[in-house]
Structure formats: C-alpha cells, structure tokens
XYZ file of C-alpha atoms in Angstrom:
147
model
C -28.361 6.493 -35.228
C -24.719 7.477 -35.744
C -22.060 6.883 -33.120
C -21.852 10.638 -32.508
C -25.624 10.776 -31.974
C -25.393 7.821 -29.592
C -22.591 9.485 -27.601
C -24.543 12.749 -27.394
C -27.556 10.889 -26.027
C -25.342 8.940 -23.618
C -23.786 12.196 -22.434
C -27.174 13.880 -21.940
C -28.553 10.912 -20.037
C -25.378 10.760 -17.929
C -26.065 14.351 -16.905
C -29.632 13.345 -15.966
C -31.029 15.959 -18.340
C -34.004 15.679 -20.634
C -33.700 16.992 -24.179
C -35.257 20.350 -23.283
C -32.811 21.025 -20.436
C -29.831 19.779 -22.466
C -30.822 22.058 -25.352
C -31.155 25.016 -22.990
C -27.704 24.290 -21.525
C -26.252 24.337 -25.041
C -28.248 27.317 -26.282
C -30.117 25.396 -28.948
C -33.595 23.954 -29.412
C -34.849 20.645 -28.106
C -35.997 19.833 -31.657
C -32.384 19.940 -32.825
C -31.271 17.685 -29.954
C -34.141 15.280 -30.665
C -33.347 15.173 -34.398
C -29.656 14.510 -33.707
C -30.390 11.738 -31.212
C -32.823 10.089 -33.659
C -30.223 10.316 -36.416
C -32.289 12.501 -38.733
C -29.841 15.396 -38.397
C -26.098 15.668 -37.927
C -24.780 17.998 -35.248
C -22.949 21.079 -36.466
C -19.311 21.494 -35.550
C -20.344 24.580 -33.558
C -22.711 22.478 -31.444
C -20.063 19.801 -30.901
C -17.563 22.442 -29.781
C -20.207 23.973 -27.489
C -20.783 20.558 -25.882
C -17.054 20.017 -25.393
C -16.670 23.476 -23.837
C -19.820 23.306 -21.704
C -19.863 19.789 -20.289
C -16.988 19.285 -17.868
C -14.817 16.288 -18.650
C -16.030 16.063 -22.246
C -13.835 16.780 -25.212
C -14.379 16.961 -28.945
C -12.116 13.957 -29.519
C -14.391 11.748 -27.380
C -17.560 13.014 -29.056
C -16.135 12.280 -32.507
C -14.260 9.028 -31.851
C -15.485 7.605 -28.559
C -11.915 7.667 -27.237
C -10.670 10.010 -24.550
C -7.942 12.400 -25.602
C -4.542 11.952 -23.948
C -4.975 15.345 -22.248
C -8.175 14.224 -20.505
C -6.565 10.936 -19.487
C -3.857 13.021 -17.781
C -6.534 15.130 -16.079
C -8.112 11.930 -14.708
C -4.725 10.917 -13.315
C -4.159 14.392 -11.855
C -7.632 14.348 -10.279
C -6.840 11.079 -8.501
C -3.604 12.635 -7.190
C -5.412 15.752 -6.023
C -8.071 13.684 -4.254
C -5.371 11.757 -2.391
C -3.594 14.979 -1.431
C -6.841 16.615 -0.317
C -7.755 13.637 1.827
C -4.294 13.512 3.424
C -3.587 17.225 3.823
C -6.985 18.303 5.041
C -7.656 15.074 6.921
C -10.965 14.531 5.178
C -12.489 11.351 3.833
C -12.019 10.448 0.145
C -15.655 11.221 -0.727
C -15.319 14.744 0.694
C -12.027 15.170 -1.168
C -13.711 14.167 -4.427
C -16.563 16.603 -3.772
C -14.124 19.417 -3.006
C -12.169 18.657 -6.159
C -15.310 18.688 -8.281
C -15.994 22.219 -7.063
C -12.747 23.360 -8.672
C -12.811 24.003 -12.386
C -10.145 22.378 -14.500
C -7.380 24.738 -15.435
C -5.206 27.209 -13.558
C -7.163 27.011 -10.293
C -6.905 23.243 -10.228
C -3.212 23.340 -11.078
C -2.554 25.871 -8.323
C -4.578 23.771 -5.869
C -2.497 20.702 -6.735
C 0.744 22.654 -6.261
C -0.498 24.074 -2.959
C -1.406 20.624 -1.658
C 1.945 19.214 -2.741
C 3.634 22.119 -0.943
C 1.617 21.324 2.194
C 3.017 17.808 1.996
C 6.586 19.120 1.917
C 7.355 19.155 -1.817
C 9.927 21.965 -2.014
C 9.708 22.409 -5.790
C 5.942 22.843 -5.463
C 6.532 25.417 -2.707
C 8.658 27.475 -5.088
C 6.030 27.253 -7.842
C 3.238 28.273 -5.455
C 5.324 31.214 -4.271
C 5.944 32.304 -7.862
C 2.278 31.937 -8.775
C 1.222 33.960 -5.734
C 3.655 36.753 -6.652
C 2.339 36.792 -10.217
C -1.266 36.975 -8.984
C -0.353 39.771 -6.575
C 1.293 41.755 -9.382
C -1.720 41.198 -11.629
C -4.112 42.293 -8.894
C -2.086 45.413 -8.118
C -1.882 46.389 -11.783
C -5.647 45.980 -12.207
C -6.288 48.110 -9.104
C -4.105 50.914 -10.479
C -6.169 51.200 -13.664
C-alpha cells in the first residue's frame, strides 16, 4: 500500500465512512476506493483534487506528502483565534464556540466572522474592515436585485 493509499484510508476512517459512503461522497465507485486502499490502483489526480475540495481541512499537499500546507496551518491558527473570540464575545463555552465555528465554511464567511468578532472586542481596524465588507455586500446585493 502506498503512502497516498494509506492517507486516503486514514482520511476515510477519520470521517467514519465505509468505502461505499466515501465513494458516493466523491462521486466514484466503491471498487475504485477499495482498489486504491489495497494498493492495486493509483488514484487519479482528478480524484485527489476532488478529495481535497470535498473534505474540509484536507488539502492536496497533505494527501501527496503527509505534511500540512502552510495555508492550512494558518487556518488552524485562525480557527483557534476565532474559537477564543466566539467564547469571549458571545459568552459561550469553548465546546460551543468550536461547534459554531465548524458550522462556518472556510473562506470569506469565516474571515468576515473573525473580523466581526474582533470588532466586537474593540479592534478599530477590524471595525473599518467589517464596515467596508458590509458596504460591498450591500452594493452587490442591490446590483443583483436590479437585474
């Protein structure tokens, strides 16, 4: 079994999915997943990209090398900051903050949430960024309504 095959199996098991459910999630067959995990087939680059894009917190760099990309290490750090801000700003326990954070998808929503929470804690530069983001969203919404 190759290291990539081992990581794919580790990932699937970490998601508590059997091969059939994992294959369905990725839009492939369970035979392909089984063959890859046994080492009798190599995953296609398309499948590896699909895994990286489908499974939150997984990136192609980790699948190929076993090492987290610097971008995902930064996301982990940002997530810890957001959890602390959620717990403090909303006066909720850390477990609830982590659950709330996990409901947000990584990307613009998460970034805006972090800025908003920093603004709630008195960070004036974050307040300005939130204000700018809100104005941009308002303009985008208005332009889409006019069409």
